[in-house]
mmCIF file of C-alpha atoms and ligand atoms in Angstrom:
data_model
loop_
_atom_site.group_PDB
_atom_site.id
_atom_site.type_symbol
_atom_site.label_atom_id
_atom_site.label_comp_id
_atom_site.label_asym_id
_atom_site.label_seq_id
_atom_site.Cartn_x
_atom_site.Cartn_y
_atom_site.Cartn_z
ATOM 1 C CA MET G 1 31.157 120.620 101.088
ATOM 2 C CA LYS G 2 34.497 119.320 99.699
ATOM 3 C CA ARG G 3 33.061 117.396 96.659
ATOM 4 C CA THR G 4 31.136 119.859 94.520
ATOM 5 C CA VAL G 5 31.936 119.100 90.892
ATOM 6 C CA THR G 6 29.126 117.315 89.118
ATOM 7 C CA THR G 7 28.428 119.331 85.929
ATOM 8 C CA THR G 8 30.448 121.038 83.048
ATOM 9 C CA GLU G 9 29.276 124.436 84.671
ATOM 10 C CA ASP G 10 30.919 123.273 87.923
ATOM 11 C CA VAL G 11 34.272 122.617 86.220
ATOM 12 C CA LEU G 12 34.084 126.018 84.329
ATOM 13 C CA ASP G 13 33.345 127.802 87.780
ATOM 14 C CA LEU G 14 36.290 125.860 89.388
ATOM 15 C CA LEU G 15 38.581 127.012 86.622
ATOM 16 C CA ASP G 16 37.387 130.583 86.990
ATOM 17 C CA GLU G 17 38.615 130.422 90.557
ATOM 18 C CA LEU G 18 41.900 128.980 89.567
ATOM 19 C CA ILE G 19 42.718 131.427 86.849
ATOM 20 C CA ALA G 20 40.579 134.550 86.482
ATOM 21 C CA PRO G 21 38.091 135.242 89.248
ATOM 22 C CA LEU G 22 35.043 137.066 87.718
ATOM 23 C CA THR G 23 33.851 137.309 91.373
ATOM 24 C CA ASP G 24 34.721 140.903 91.790
ATOM 25 C CA HIS G 25 31.744 141.788 89.618
ATOM 26 C CA GLY G 26 33.726 144.265 87.549
ATOM 27 C CA ASN G 27 35.396 146.083 90.492
ATOM 28 C CA TRP G 28 38.725 145.852 88.763
ATOM 29 C CA TRP G 29 37.137 147.426 85.665
ATOM 30 C CA ASP G 30 35.374 149.989 87.826
ATOM 31 C CA ARG G 31 38.749 151.145 89.039
ATOM 32 C CA PHE G 32 40.179 151.044 85.421
ATOM 33 C CA TYR G 33 37.303 153.464 84.308
ATOM 34 C CA ALA G 34 37.338 155.778 87.332
ATOM 35 C CA GLU G 35 39.734 158.314 85.797
ATOM 36 C CA ARG G 36 38.452 159.199 82.257
ATOM 37 C CA ASN G 37 41.435 161.468 81.293
ATOM 38 C CA ARG G 38 44.012 158.501 81.325
ATOM 39 C CA ASP G 39 45.667 157.986 77.960
ATOM 40 C CA VAL G 40 43.919 154.684 77.174
ATOM 41 C CA PRO G 41 43.580 154.204 73.390
ATOM 42 C CA PHE G 42 39.851 152.923 73.651
ATOM 43 C CA PHE G 43 38.688 155.694 75.842
ATOM 44 C CA VAL G 44 38.123 157.834 72.687
ATOM 45 C CA ASP G 45 34.482 158.303 71.821
ATOM 46 C CA LYS G 46 34.821 156.791 68.193
ATOM 47 C CA PRO G 47 33.678 153.510 66.704
ATOM 48 C CA ASP G 48 36.059 150.840 65.520
ATOM 49 C CA GLU G 49 37.113 151.485 61.925
ATOM 50 C CA ASN G 50 36.224 147.905 60.855
ATOM 51 C CA LEU G 51 32.755 148.209 62.277
ATOM 52 C CA ALA G 52 32.193 151.576 60.585
ATOM 53 C CA ALA G 53 33.472 150.118 57.318
ATOM 54 C CA HIS G 54 31.051 147.219 57.447
ATOM 55 C CA LEU G 55 28.143 149.479 58.306
ATOM 56 C CA ASP G 56 29.186 151.691 55.280
ATOM 57 C CA GLN G 57 29.328 148.615 53.028
ATOM 58 C CA GLY G 58 25.660 147.795 54.067
ATOM 59 C CA LEU G 59 26.653 144.390 55.621
ATOM 60 C CA ILE G 60 24.067 144.904 58.298
ATOM 61 C CA PRO G 61 20.498 145.379 57.404
ATOM 62 C CA PRO G 62 18.739 148.571 58.664
ATOM 63 C CA GLY G 63 17.139 148.301 61.965
ATOM 64 C CA ALA G 64 19.069 145.104 62.981
ATOM 65 C CA ARG G 65 19.221 143.942 66.612
ATOM 66 C CA VAL G 66 22.701 144.220 67.853
ATOM 67 C CA LEU G 67 24.185 143.044 71.060
ATOM 68 C CA ASP G 68 27.596 144.661 72.168
ATOM 69 C CA LEU G 69 29.420 142.224 74.548
ATOM 70 C CA GLY G 70 31.880 144.052 77.096
ATOM 71 C CA CYS G 71 30.718 147.436 75.722
ATOM 72 C CA GLY G 72 32.720 149.366 78.181
ATOM 73 C CA PRO G 73 31.810 153.164 77.983
ATOM 74 C CA GLY G 74 29.682 152.326 74.866
ATOM 75 C CA ARG G 75 31.607 153.886 71.914
ATOM 76 C CA ASN G 76 30.544 151.225 69.517
ATOM 77 C CA ALA G 77 27.158 150.770 70.985
ATOM 78 C CA VAL G 78 26.278 154.462 70.795
ATOM 79 C CA HIS G 79 27.544 154.681 67.228
ATOM 80 C CA LEU G 80 25.402 151.630 66.235
ATOM 81 C CA ALA G 81 22.410 153.255 67.846
ATOM 82 C CA THR G 82 22.988 156.652 66.025
ATOM 83 C CA ARG G 83 23.037 154.739 62.794
ATOM 84 C CA GLY G 84 19.472 153.273 63.570
ATOM 85 C CA PHE G 85 20.179 149.932 65.015
ATOM 86 C CA ASP G 86 18.367 148.397 67.972
ATOM 87 C CA VAL G 87 21.173 147.952 70.426
ATOM 88 C CA ASP G 88 21.682 146.194 73.822
ATOM 89 C CA ALA G 89 25.053 146.496 75.464
ATOM 90 C CA VAL G 90 26.460 144.483 78.448
ATOM 91 C CA ASP G 91 29.343 145.253 80.756
ATOM 92 C CA LEU G 92 30.597 144.024 84.144
ATOM 93 C CA SER G 93 31.560 147.688 85.054
ATOM 94 C CA ALA G 94 28.830 150.006 86.346
ATOM 95 C CA THR G 95 31.205 152.858 86.087
ATOM 96 C CA ALA G 96 31.708 152.056 82.389
ATOM 97 C CA LEU G 97 28.042 151.919 81.821
ATOM 98 C CA ALA G 98 27.381 155.250 83.585
ATOM 99 C CA TRP G 99 29.851 156.793 81.233
ATOM 100 C CA GLY G 100 28.197 155.087 78.264
ATOM 101 C CA LYS G 101 24.795 156.342 79.375
ATOM 102 C CA GLU G 102 26.248 159.920 79.341
ATOM 103 C CA ARG G 103 27.645 159.414 75.778
ATOM 104 C CA ALA G 104 24.330 158.029 74.628
ATOM 105 C CA ALA G 105 22.375 160.970 76.075
ATOM 106 C CA ALA G 106 24.880 163.404 74.472
ATOM 107 C CA ALA G 107 24.452 161.731 71.047
ATOM 108 C CA ASP G 108 20.695 161.557 71.496
ATOM 109 C CA ALA G 109 20.960 157.780 71.025
ATOM 110 C CA SER G 110 18.954 154.987 72.554
ATOM 111 C CA VAL G 111 21.102 152.079 73.822
ATOM 112 C CA ARG G 112 19.755 149.569 76.427
ATOM 113 C CA PHE G 113 22.766 149.153 78.843
ATOM 114 C CA HIS G 114 22.830 146.057 81.059
ATOM 115 C CA HIS G 115 24.977 145.624 84.105
ATOM 116 C CA GLY G 116 26.413 142.101 84.396
ATOM 117 C CA ASN G 117 28.437 139.193 83.148
ATOM 118 C CA ILE G 118 27.728 138.433 79.468
ATOM 119 C CA PHE G 119 27.146 134.788 80.389
ATOM 120 C CA ASP G 120 24.260 135.204 82.669
ATOM 121 C CA VAL G 121 22.717 138.788 82.013
ATOM 122 C CA GLN G 122 19.033 138.857 81.204
ATOM 123 C CA LEU G 123 18.572 140.333 77.787
ATOM 124 C CA PRO G 124 15.206 141.630 76.089
ATOM 125 C CA HIS G 125 15.624 139.658 72.990
ATOM 126 C CA ALA G 126 15.885 135.943 72.464
ATOM 127 C CA SER G 127 18.298 136.491 69.489
ATOM 128 C CA TYR G 128 20.263 139.152 67.692
ATOM 129 C CA ASP G 129 21.207 139.739 64.037
ATOM 130 C CA VAL G 130 24.553 140.949 65.100
ATOM 131 C CA VAL G 131 26.754 140.142 68.151
ATOM 132 C CA TYR G 132 29.767 142.548 68.355
ATOM 133 C CA ASP G 133 32.683 142.230 70.818
ATOM 134 C CA SER G 134 35.504 144.839 70.836
ATOM 135 C CA GLY G 135 38.050 143.734 73.465
ATOM 136 C CA CYS G 136 36.065 141.403 75.725
ATOM 137 C CA LEU G 137 36.891 137.938 74.420
ATOM 138 C CA HIS G 138 40.708 138.374 74.979
ATOM 139 C CA HIS G 139 39.944 139.137 78.691
ATOM 140 C CA LEU G 140 38.104 135.758 79.125
ATOM 141 C CA ALA G 141 39.953 132.676 80.353
ATOM 142 C CA PRO G 142 40.450 129.818 77.697
ATOM 143 C CA HIS G 143 37.813 127.671 79.337
ATOM 144 C CA ARG G 144 35.311 130.407 79.010
ATOM 145 C CA ARG G 145 35.566 130.069 75.227
ATOM 146 C CA ILE G 146 33.101 127.251 75.729
ATOM 147 C CA SER G 147 30.686 129.484 77.442
ATOM 148 C CA TYR G 148 31.208 132.037 74.828
ATOM 149 C CA LEU G 149 30.578 129.702 71.840
ATOM 150 C CA ALA G 150 27.425 128.559 73.622
ATOM 151 C CA LEU G 151 26.348 132.153 74.051
ATOM 152 C CA LEU G 152 26.828 132.828 70.275
ATOM 153 C CA ASP G 153 24.751 129.592 69.611
ATOM 154 C CA ARG G 154 21.984 130.800 71.826
ATOM 155 C CA LEU G 155 21.895 134.587 70.948
ATOM 156 C CA LEU G 156 23.122 134.851 67.319
ATOM 157 C CA ALA G 157 20.318 134.413 64.788
ATOM 158 C CA PRO G 158 20.897 132.048 61.806
ATOM 159 C CA GLY G 159 22.485 134.205 59.027
ATOM 160 C CA GLY G 160 23.494 136.756 61.703
ATOM 161 C CA HIS G 161 26.973 138.471 62.006
ATOM 162 C CA PHE G 162 29.572 138.206 64.689
ATOM 163 C CA GLY G 163 32.188 140.855 64.818
ATOM 164 C CA LEU G 164 35.279 140.762 66.900
ATOM 165 C CA VAL G 165 38.271 142.885 67.876
ATOM 166 C CA CYS G 166 41.073 141.229 69.987
ATOM 167 C CA PHE G 167 44.848 141.556 70.731
ATOM 168 C CA ALA G 168 46.867 140.622 67.681
ATOM 169 C CA ALA G 169 49.632 137.986 68.217
ATOM 170 C CA GLY G 170 53.028 139.438 67.767
ATOM 171 C CA GLU G 171 51.733 142.933 68.652
ATOM 172 C CA MET G 172 50.066 142.713 72.144
ATOM 173 C CA GLY G 173 48.898 140.258 74.684
ATOM 174 C CA SER G 174 49.928 136.944 76.004
ATOM 175 C CA GLU G 175 50.936 134.224 73.648
ATOM 176 C CA ARG G 176 51.351 131.404 76.235
ATOM 177 C CA PRO G 177 49.638 128.150 75.212
ATOM 178 C CA ASP G 178 46.279 127.739 77.151
ATOM 179 C CA ALA G 179 47.530 124.825 79.301
ATOM 180 C CA GLU G 180 50.437 126.885 80.453
ATOM 181 C CA LEU G 181 48.257 129.782 81.763
ATOM 182 C CA TYR G 182 46.745 127.248 84.193
ATOM 183 C CA ARG G 183 49.843 125.301 84.961
ATOM 184 C CA GLU G 184 52.007 128.297 85.722
ATOM 185 C CA GLY G 185 49.338 130.226 87.643
ATOM 186 C CA VAL G 186 50.032 133.403 85.798
ATOM 187 C CA GLY G 187 46.397 134.568 85.314
ATOM 188 C CA LEU G 188 45.676 136.052 81.914
ATOM 189 C CA GLU G 189 48.663 138.305 81.745
ATOM 190 C CA GLY G 190 46.545 141.368 80.740
ATOM 191 C CA GLY G 191 44.744 139.656 77.929
ATOM 192 C CA LEU G 192 45.414 136.889 75.399
ATOM 193 C CA ALA G 193 46.626 137.440 71.899
ATOM 194 C CA PHE G 194 45.264 135.499 68.853
ATOM 195 C CA THR G 195 46.592 134.836 65.399
ATOM 196 C CA GLU G 196 44.235 134.904 62.292
ATOM 197 C CA ASP G 197 44.452 131.072 62.274
ATOM 198 C CA GLU G 198 43.482 130.764 65.932
ATOM 199 C CA LEU G 199 40.401 132.812 65.401
ATOM 200 C CA ARG G 200 39.411 130.633 62.363
ATOM 201 C CA HIS G 201 39.919 127.619 64.594
ATOM 202 C CA VAL G 202 37.820 128.950 67.527
ATOM 203 C CA PHE G 203 35.139 130.154 65.343
ATOM 204 C CA ARG G 204 35.318 127.269 62.804
ATOM 205 C CA GLU G 205 31.575 126.701 62.899
ATOM 206 C CA PHE G 206 31.126 130.144 61.313
ATOM 207 C CA THR G 207 31.665 131.431 57.817
ATOM 208 C CA GLU G 208 34.628 133.916 57.570
ATOM 209 C CA VAL G 209 33.626 137.372 56.085
ATOM 210 C CA GLU G 210 36.857 138.933 56.915
ATOM 211 C CA ILE G 211 39.912 138.539 59.272
ATOM 212 C CA ARG G 212 42.618 141.336 59.086
ATOM 213 C CA PRO G 213 44.690 143.599 61.374
ATOM 214 C CA MET G 214 42.910 146.912 62.441
ATOM 215 C CA ALA G 215 43.906 149.711 60.268
ATOM 216 C CA ALA G 216 45.704 152.623 62.108
ATOM 217 C CA ARG G 217 43.545 155.634 62.624
ATOM 218 C CA GLY G 218 45.025 158.956 63.764
ATOM 219 C CA ALA G 219 43.598 161.657 66.024
ATOM 220 C CA GLU G 220 41.940 163.486 63.054
ATOM 221 C CA SER G 221 39.985 160.298 62.073
ATOM 222 C CA ALA G 222 36.322 159.801 62.885
ATOM 223 C CA THR G 223 36.971 156.216 63.656
ATOM 224 C CA PHE G 224 39.221 154.294 66.171
ATOM 225 C CA GLY G 225 42.156 152.170 64.745
ATOM 226 C CA GLN G 226 45.098 150.588 66.443
ATOM 227 C CA PRO G 227 47.417 148.212 64.654
ATOM 228 C CA PHE G 228 47.984 146.051 67.732
ATOM 229 C CA LEU G 229 44.563 144.687 67.334
ATOM 230 C CA LEU G 230 42.962 141.997 65.071
ATOM 231 C CA THR G 231 39.436 142.367 63.588
ATOM 232 C CA ALA G 232 37.239 139.668 62.402
ATOM 233 C CA MET G 233 33.661 139.291 60.956
ATOM 234 C CA PHE G 234 31.977 136.004 60.759
ATOM 235 C CA ARG G 235 28.489 134.882 59.481
ATOM 236 C CA ARG G 236 26.437 132.184 61.061
ATOM 237 C CA THR G 237 25.117 129.742 58.512
ATOM 238 C CA PRO G 238 21.555 130.513 57.720
ATOM 239 C CA ARG G 239 19.065 127.720 58.454
HETATM 240 C C1 LIG A 301 39.081 146.322 76.736
HETATM 241 S S1 LIG A 301 37.568 146.780 77.360
HETATM 242 C C2 LIG A 301 36.642 147.223 75.965
HETATM 243 C C3 LIG A 301 35.481 148.101 76.173
HETATM 244 C C4 LIG A 301 34.698 148.513 74.850
HETATM 245 N N1 LIG A 301 34.275 147.323 74.185
HETATM 246 C C5 LIG A 301 35.578 149.442 73.977
HETATM 247 O O1 LIG A 301 36.117 148.886 73.071
HETATM 248 O O2 LIG A 301 35.551 150.595 74.160
HETATM 249 C C6 LIG A 301 36.812 145.130 77.834
HETATM 250 C C7 LIG A 301 35.558 145.310 78.649
HETATM 251 O O3 LIG A 301 34.957 144.021 78.728
HETATM 252 C C8 LIG A 301 34.346 143.944 79.869
HETATM 253 N N2 LIG A 301 34.203 142.571 80.388
HETATM 254 C C9 LIG A 301 35.139 141.575 80.577
HETATM 255 N N3 LIG A 301 34.738 140.475 80.948
HETATM 256 C C10 LIG A 301 33.400 140.603 81.000
HETATM 257 C C11 LIG A 301 32.315 139.744 81.187
HETATM 258 N N4 LIG A 301 32.530 138.411 81.544
HETATM 259 N N5 LIG A 301 31.041 140.156 81.188
HETATM 260 C C12 LIG A 301 30.738 141.413 80.798
HETATM 261 N N6 LIG A 301 31.757 142.364 80.551
HETATM 262 C C13 LIG A 301 33.023 141.940 80.588
HETATM 263 C C14 LIG A 301 34.990 144.905 80.859
HETATM 264 O O4 LIG A 301 34.425 145.320 81.984
HETATM 265 C C15 LIG A 301 35.516 145.946 79.804
HETATM 266 O O5 LIG A 301 34.742 147.129 79.920
#
């Protein structure tokens, strides 16, 4: 059939094909995670420093339901579970999830890992007190921000928190305007960089709790911190 576009979802699928095929079901990421000894900063088994700080400040109530989007090998999900939260974690890569399950077992932590695309995976809870994303959004094509905001609208409980880590503009990632990514056919150039104001704009329906560069953390630290990343915490307006 040559004429297929009749819905917004059809347009989003069409743009996926043009810019960033998700159709390999994580195979690219499976290859990325196949060799665990590579010098990839986020392969360390430590939680994000911003997440650990917010937990230490008591921002998240005990026992909260947390959803980790693009959890990779589960370093944040496992940490959250060891601190008593009820954790679901989703990733496209089965290889990453197998690694995450090993980490969870080693930490005696209970995480429900789900294999699939964040936009269509089946989850056990209808809503979450916290949605956390460390490094997933910046790998999504611009048009998928529409799907991402819809996902938050569906899954984040009123009054709940949304935490994000992404490439910081000026430090790492592509700073091309959205339109140019499609027009020039350059894909996502390894991930998109955001400024603090761009995050404020994308998540303008939420209340800003904090937006700041991630603090650098060395090998001796119990937490992960790289200054080429930006961290954000937002709160959804309570009903
Ligand atoms: C930069 S890695 C970060 C992994 C992990 N959050 C961490 O910080 O250690 C990005 C992850 O997002 C996952 N991902 C990207 N797009 C996704 C999608 N549409 N649905 C589910 N996972 C996705 C990739 O498989 C990858 O594991």
